[in-house]
């Protein structure tokens, strides 16, 4: 292999010498020497990505038991309850249209939909998601296995203190719940770039020792090219004891994101939630949750 690299180098030099292009010769010798072992890491013929293979193995496992199946075309109240007096939910033949309130920066205009069911163990969550807003600010969040921190009045069953979330201020959730949080189709609260979206995972609760800014589980992903308005995407989330996967397929794209779960011991059973920050809206359909 080294002889081959030497022959190729000599051939290249002979060609640029004929052209008299000194800049090419200088650039050639200023480059980092070719490391065949290093380049092999980036071969297009390498084996499939380990995480992709692992995700495929998990999604196709026969161990999953379907617990919730909601086409989202019937009465939404059969499977969900709502935090937020200005949120609205309407069913149609196309799915469940969920909107937060219209007033930006007013906490009363946040909205959260929660499953009536609770889910224990490892999870597979699948649903169709269609953005029905054109906003370039604020966040959508998927809450996973949320429970109260069990310090009064925040009982383990979050339904028992739903009245405290009539105004669904974000801090009432991240300070008083055990949960995983996936932000997606998400933008900064001050932004004018439609391509500046991000996906980010957090683990609740925030505490005196771990403020909200430190609850993130890295990495975050920016400028994903996903979640364009009025495009439908199939989202598949898998949460195991040690890993979290978020797969998005739609608009001729499919992307997989993953995170390690090193300290999620308390997040083993709870409700699933859909948060829209003020001004945000989307349609959901074919919502399924499987456990194992």
Short mmCIF file of C-alpha atoms in Angstrom, two decimals:
data_model
loop_
_atom_site.label_atom_id
_atom_site.label_comp_id
_atom_site.label_asym_id
_atom_site.label_seq_id
_atom_site.Cartn_x
_atom_site.Cartn_y
_atom_site.Cartn_z
CA UNK A 1 0.00 0.00 0.00
CA UNK A 2 2.88 2.39 0.77
CA UNK A 3 4.45 1.65 -2.63
CA UNK A 4 1.12 2.40 -4.29
CA UNK A 5 0.86 5.72 -2.47
CA UNK A 6 4.44 6.60 -3.53
CA UNK A 7 3.74 5.78 -7.20
CA UNK A 8 0.57 7.89 -7.15
CA UNK A 9 2.45 10.79 -5.58
CA UNK A 10 5.24 10.67 -8.18
CA UNK A 11 2.68 10.55 -11.00
CA UNK A 12 0.84 13.57 -9.57
CA UNK A 13 4.10 15.54 -9.26
CA UNK A 14 5.10 14.73 -12.82
CA UNK A 15 1.79 16.07 -14.09
CA UNK A 16 1.81 19.35 -12.18
CA UNK A 17 5.51 19.86 -13.03
CA UNK A 18 4.61 19.77 -16.69
CA UNK A 19 1.96 22.42 -16.08
CA UNK A 20 4.46 24.66 -14.29
CA UNK A 21 1.96 25.32 -11.49
CA UNK A 22 4.19 25.96 -8.45
CA UNK A 23 1.21 26.63 -6.16
CA UNK A 24 -0.02 23.07 -6.65
CA UNK A 25 3.42 21.70 -5.77
CA UNK A 26 3.58 23.83 -2.61
CA UNK A 27 0.05 22.82 -1.62
CA UNK A 28 0.83 19.17 -2.22
CA UNK A 29 3.81 19.14 0.15
CA UNK A 30 2.03 21.23 2.79
CA UNK A 31 -0.76 18.68 3.16
CA UNK A 32 -0.86 16.17 6.00
CA UNK A 33 0.74 12.89 4.87
CA UNK A 34 -1.74 10.25 3.78
CA UNK A 35 -2.67 7.92 6.61
CA UNK A 36 -4.21 4.87 5.02
CA UNK A 37 -5.39 3.51 8.36
CA UNK A 38 -7.09 6.80 9.22
CA UNK A 39 -8.72 7.10 5.80
CA UNK A 40 -10.10 3.59 6.15
CA UNK A 41 -12.37 4.87 8.92
CA UNK A 42 -14.26 6.91 6.36
CA UNK A 43 -14.59 4.27 3.66
CA UNK A 44 -18.00 4.34 1.95
CA UNK A 45 -17.91 0.55 2.06
CA UNK A 46 -17.66 0.30 5.84
CA UNK A 47 -20.09 -1.83 7.81
CA UNK A 48 -23.50 -0.34 8.73
CA UNK A 49 -23.43 2.11 11.62
CA UNK A 50 -23.64 0.28 14.94
CA UNK A 51 -26.42 2.49 16.29
CA UNK A 52 -28.49 2.10 13.13
CA UNK A 53 -28.13 -1.66 13.37
CA UNK A 54 -29.05 -1.60 17.05
CA UNK A 55 -32.10 0.61 16.38
CA UNK A 56 -33.31 -1.70 13.61
CA UNK A 57 -32.91 -4.69 15.91
CA UNK A 58 -34.96 -2.98 18.61
CA UNK A 59 -37.76 -1.79 16.33
CA UNK A 60 -38.25 -5.20 14.74
CA UNK A 61 -38.06 -7.16 18.00
CA UNK A 62 -41.00 -9.48 18.64
CA UNK A 63 -40.85 -8.69 22.37
CA UNK A 64 -42.92 -5.50 22.13
CA UNK A 65 -46.48 -5.50 23.45
CA UNK A 66 -48.80 -2.84 22.03
CA UNK A 67 -50.44 -0.93 24.90
CA UNK A 68 -51.86 2.19 23.23
CA UNK A 69 -53.10 2.52 19.65
CA UNK A 70 -54.83 5.78 18.80
CA UNK A 71 -55.60 6.70 15.17
CA UNK A 72 -56.21 10.23 16.53
CA UNK A 73 -59.39 10.56 14.46
CA UNK A 74 -61.90 9.86 17.26
CA UNK A 75 -62.66 11.67 20.53
CA UNK A 76 -59.25 12.71 21.84
CA UNK A 77 -60.44 12.64 25.45
CA UNK A 78 -60.54 8.83 25.41
CA UNK A 79 -56.76 8.67 25.46
CA UNK A 80 -55.54 12.12 26.52
CA UNK A 81 -56.04 14.96 28.99
CA UNK A 82 -54.95 18.58 28.57
CA UNK A 83 -52.91 21.03 30.63
CA UNK A 84 -53.50 24.65 29.66
CA UNK A 85 -56.69 26.66 29.39
CA UNK A 86 -55.78 28.17 26.02
CA UNK A 87 -54.73 24.95 24.32
CA UNK A 88 -57.11 23.40 21.80
CA UNK A 89 -57.50 19.87 20.45
CA UNK A 90 -59.73 18.87 17.54
CA UNK A 91 -60.05 15.53 15.82
CA UNK A 92 -60.47 15.19 12.07
CA UNK A 93 -60.17 12.47 9.44
CA UNK A 94 -56.51 13.48 9.10
CA UNK A 95 -55.65 13.25 12.79
CA UNK A 96 -55.56 15.17 16.06
CA UNK A 97 -54.97 18.90 15.60
CA UNK A 98 -53.28 20.28 18.70
CA UNK A 99 -52.57 23.99 19.18
CA UNK A 100 -51.13 26.03 22.00
CA UNK A 101 -52.48 29.49 22.70
CA UNK A 102 -51.67 32.31 20.27
CA UNK A 103 -49.97 34.78 22.62
CA UNK A 104 -46.17 34.60 22.64
CA UNK A 105 -44.36 34.89 26.00
CA UNK A 106 -47.56 34.33 28.00
CA UNK A 107 -47.14 31.14 30.07
CA UNK A 108 -50.89 30.61 30.17
CA UNK A 109 -50.72 29.94 26.41
CA UNK A 110 -48.49 26.86 26.70
CA UNK A 111 -50.32 23.53 26.30
CA UNK A 112 -49.52 19.90 27.15
CA UNK A 113 -51.42 16.76 26.15
CA UNK A 114 -50.91 13.76 28.46
CA UNK A 115 -51.81 10.13 27.91
CA UNK A 116 -54.46 8.74 30.21
CA UNK A 117 -52.40 5.55 30.36
CA UNK A 118 -49.09 5.13 32.16
CA UNK A 119 -46.35 3.00 30.65
CA UNK A 120 -43.76 0.88 32.46
CA UNK A 121 -40.48 -0.59 31.29
CA UNK A 122 -38.82 -0.09 27.94
CA UNK A 123 -40.86 1.83 25.38
CA UNK A 124 -41.41 2.14 21.66
CA UNK A 125 -43.39 5.26 20.71
CA UNK A 126 -44.52 5.77 17.10
CA UNK A 127 -46.59 8.53 15.53
CA UNK A 128 -47.08 10.77 12.52
CA UNK A 129 -46.22 14.41 13.10
CA UNK A 130 -47.16 17.31 10.82
CA UNK A 131 -46.27 20.89 11.68
CA UNK A 132 -49.25 23.16 11.11
CA UNK A 133 -47.49 26.41 12.01
CA UNK A 134 -44.88 28.52 10.25
CA UNK A 135 -43.16 29.68 13.41
CA UNK A 136 -39.39 29.99 13.69
CA UNK A 137 -39.51 30.41 17.48
CA UNK A 138 -40.38 28.18 20.44
CA UNK A 139 -40.38 24.46 21.04
CA UNK A 140 -42.28 21.19 20.75
CA UNK A 141 -41.46 18.62 23.42
CA UNK A 142 -42.10 14.90 23.86
CA UNK A 143 -42.20 13.94 27.55
CA UNK A 144 -41.40 10.30 28.35
CA UNK A 145 -42.56 8.41 31.48
CA UNK A 146 -43.33 11.50 33.54
CA UNK A 147 -44.09 11.17 37.26
CA UNK A 148 -44.15 13.62 40.15
CA UNK A 149 -41.10 13.95 42.39
CA UNK A 150 -43.21 12.75 45.36
CA UNK A 151 -42.60 15.85 47.44
CA UNK A 152 -46.00 17.33 48.42
CA UNK A 153 -47.99 18.48 46.59
CA UNK A 154 -46.24 16.85 43.60
CA UNK A 155 -47.54 13.29 43.92
CA UNK A 156 -46.17 10.51 41.77
CA UNK A 157 -49.35 10.46 39.66
CA UNK A 158 -49.24 13.80 37.85
CA UNK A 159 -52.99 13.69 37.20
CA UNK A 160 -53.54 14.29 40.93
CA UNK A 161 -51.98 17.74 40.72
CA UNK A 162 -53.14 18.73 37.23
CA UNK A 163 -54.93 21.73 38.76
CA UNK A 164 -51.52 23.20 39.60
CA UNK A 165 -50.70 23.18 35.89
CA UNK A 166 -53.72 25.17 34.68
CA UNK A 167 -51.06 27.68 33.71
CA UNK A 168 -48.48 25.24 32.28
CA UNK A 169 -45.32 27.19 33.06
CA UNK A 170 -42.27 25.21 31.96
CA UNK A 171 -40.66 25.26 35.41
CA UNK A 172 -43.62 23.42 36.96
CA UNK A 173 -42.59 20.45 34.84
CA UNK A 174 -38.81 20.45 34.94
CA UNK A 175 -38.66 21.22 38.68
CA UNK A 176 -41.36 18.80 39.84
CA UNK A 177 -41.28 15.77 37.54
CA UNK A 178 -39.08 12.81 36.82
CA UNK A 179 -39.11 12.53 33.03
CA UNK A 180 -37.15 12.51 29.82
CA UNK A 181 -37.73 15.43 27.47
CA UNK A 182 -37.02 15.52 23.72
CA UNK A 183 -37.23 18.96 22.10
CA UNK A 184 -37.76 18.78 18.34
CA UNK A 185 -39.06 21.02 15.57
CA UNK A 186 -37.59 23.44 18.09
CA UNK A 187 -36.24 26.96 17.79
CA UNK A 188 -34.83 29.55 20.17
CA UNK A 189 -37.39 31.91 21.63
CA UNK A 190 -35.69 34.74 19.72
CA UNK A 191 -34.89 33.68 16.16
CA UNK A 192 -35.60 34.60 12.54
CA UNK A 193 -33.77 31.77 10.74
CA UNK A 194 -36.17 29.03 9.54
CA UNK A 195 -33.27 26.58 9.28
CA UNK A 196 -32.03 27.04 12.85
CA UNK A 197 -33.99 24.15 14.39
CA UNK A 198 -32.57 21.76 16.94
CA UNK A 199 -33.18 18.44 18.71
CA UNK A 200 -32.20 18.20 22.37
CA UNK A 201 -32.73 15.74 25.23
CA UNK A 202 -33.06 16.63 28.91
CA UNK A 203 -33.61 14.61 32.06
CA UNK A 204 -35.82 16.04 34.82
CA UNK A 205 -35.93 17.17 37.54
CA UNK A 206 -33.73 20.20 37.84
CA UNK A 207 -32.49 20.65 41.41
CA UNK A 208 -30.35 23.05 43.43
CA UNK A 209 -27.34 20.91 42.53
CA UNK A 210 -28.38 20.44 38.88
CA UNK A 211 -29.99 23.60 37.46
CA UNK A 212 -32.12 23.40 34.34
CA UNK A 213 -29.18 24.46 32.16
CA UNK A 214 -27.35 21.30 33.28
CA UNK A 215 -30.18 18.83 32.64
CA UNK A 216 -29.20 18.28 29.00
CA UNK A 217 -28.03 14.85 27.87
CA UNK A 218 -25.57 15.49 25.02
CA UNK A 219 -25.29 15.63 22.11
CA UNK A 220 -27.69 18.25 20.72
CA UNK A 221 -28.35 18.31 16.97
CA UNK A 222 -28.78 21.54 15.04
CA UNK A 223 -30.04 22.44 11.56
CA UNK A 224 -31.53 19.00 10.98
CA UNK A 225 -33.40 19.85 7.77
CA UNK A 226 -36.46 18.13 9.25
CA UNK A 227 -39.96 19.14 10.35
CA UNK A 228 -40.86 21.49 7.53
CA UNK A 229 -44.38 22.94 7.79
CA UNK A 230 -47.13 20.73 6.34
CA UNK A 231 -44.78 17.81 5.69
CA UNK A 232 -45.69 14.60 7.52
CA UNK A 233 -42.93 12.71 9.34
CA UNK A 234 -43.03 9.30 10.99
CA UNK A 235 -41.36 9.50 14.39
CA UNK A 236 -40.16 6.40 16.21
CA UNK A 237 -38.74 6.69 19.72
CA UNK A 238 -37.19 3.80 21.61
CA UNK A 239 -36.21 4.12 25.25
CA UNK A 240 -34.35 1.28 26.96
CA UNK A 241 -32.59 1.17 30.31
CA UNK A 242 -29.39 2.51 28.79
CA UNK A 243 -30.19 4.26 25.51
CA UNK A 244 -32.64 6.56 23.75
CA UNK A 245 -33.31 6.63 20.01
CA UNK A 246 -35.27 9.19 17.98
CA UNK A 247 -35.83 8.28 14.33
CA UNK A 248 -37.51 10.63 11.86
CA UNK A 249 -38.65 9.62 8.38
CA UNK A 250 -40.40 11.82 5.83
CA UNK A 251 -39.97 14.26 2.95
CA UNK A 252 -37.53 11.79 1.31
CA UNK A 253 -35.29 11.87 4.40
CA UNK A 254 -34.63 9.50 7.28
CA UNK A 255 -32.39 10.45 10.19
CA UNK A 256 -31.58 8.65 13.43
CA UNK A 257 -30.49 10.40 16.63
CA UNK A 258 -29.36 8.66 19.82
CA UNK A 259 -28.25 9.36 23.37
CA UNK A 260 -26.86 7.31 26.27
CA UNK A 261 -29.01 7.05 29.39
CA UNK A 262 -26.50 6.69 32.18
CA UNK A 263 -28.57 8.09 35.06
CA UNK A 264 -32.22 7.49 34.20
CA UNK A 265 -32.88 4.95 36.96
CA UNK A 266 -35.91 6.85 38.30
CA UNK A 267 -37.59 7.09 34.91
CA UNK A 268 -39.19 3.68 34.59
CA UNK A 269 -42.95 4.27 34.57
CA UNK A 270 -45.21 7.19 33.79
CA UNK A 271 -47.21 9.14 31.25
CA UNK A 272 -46.27 10.38 27.81
CA UNK A 273 -46.80 14.06 27.07
CA UNK A 274 -46.84 16.36 24.04
CA UNK A 275 -45.94 19.99 24.82
CA UNK A 276 -46.45 22.92 22.49
CA UNK A 277 -44.98 26.18 23.67
CA UNK A 278 -47.14 29.23 23.01
CA UNK A 279 -47.87 29.85 19.29
CA UNK A 280 -46.98 26.30 18.17
CA UNK A 281 -49.32 23.76 16.56
CA UNK A 282 -49.19 20.35 14.87
CA UNK A 283 -51.30 17.41 13.76
CA UNK A 284 -50.76 13.90 15.17
CA UNK A 285 -52.00 10.58 13.83
CA UNK A 286 -51.50 6.81 14.18
CA UNK A 287 -50.07 7.15 17.69
CA UNK A 288 -48.81 3.87 19.17
CA UNK A 289 -46.99 2.95 22.37
CA UNK A 290 -45.52 -0.51 22.94
CA UNK A 291 -43.80 -1.79 26.08
CA UNK A 292 -41.58 -4.68 27.04
#
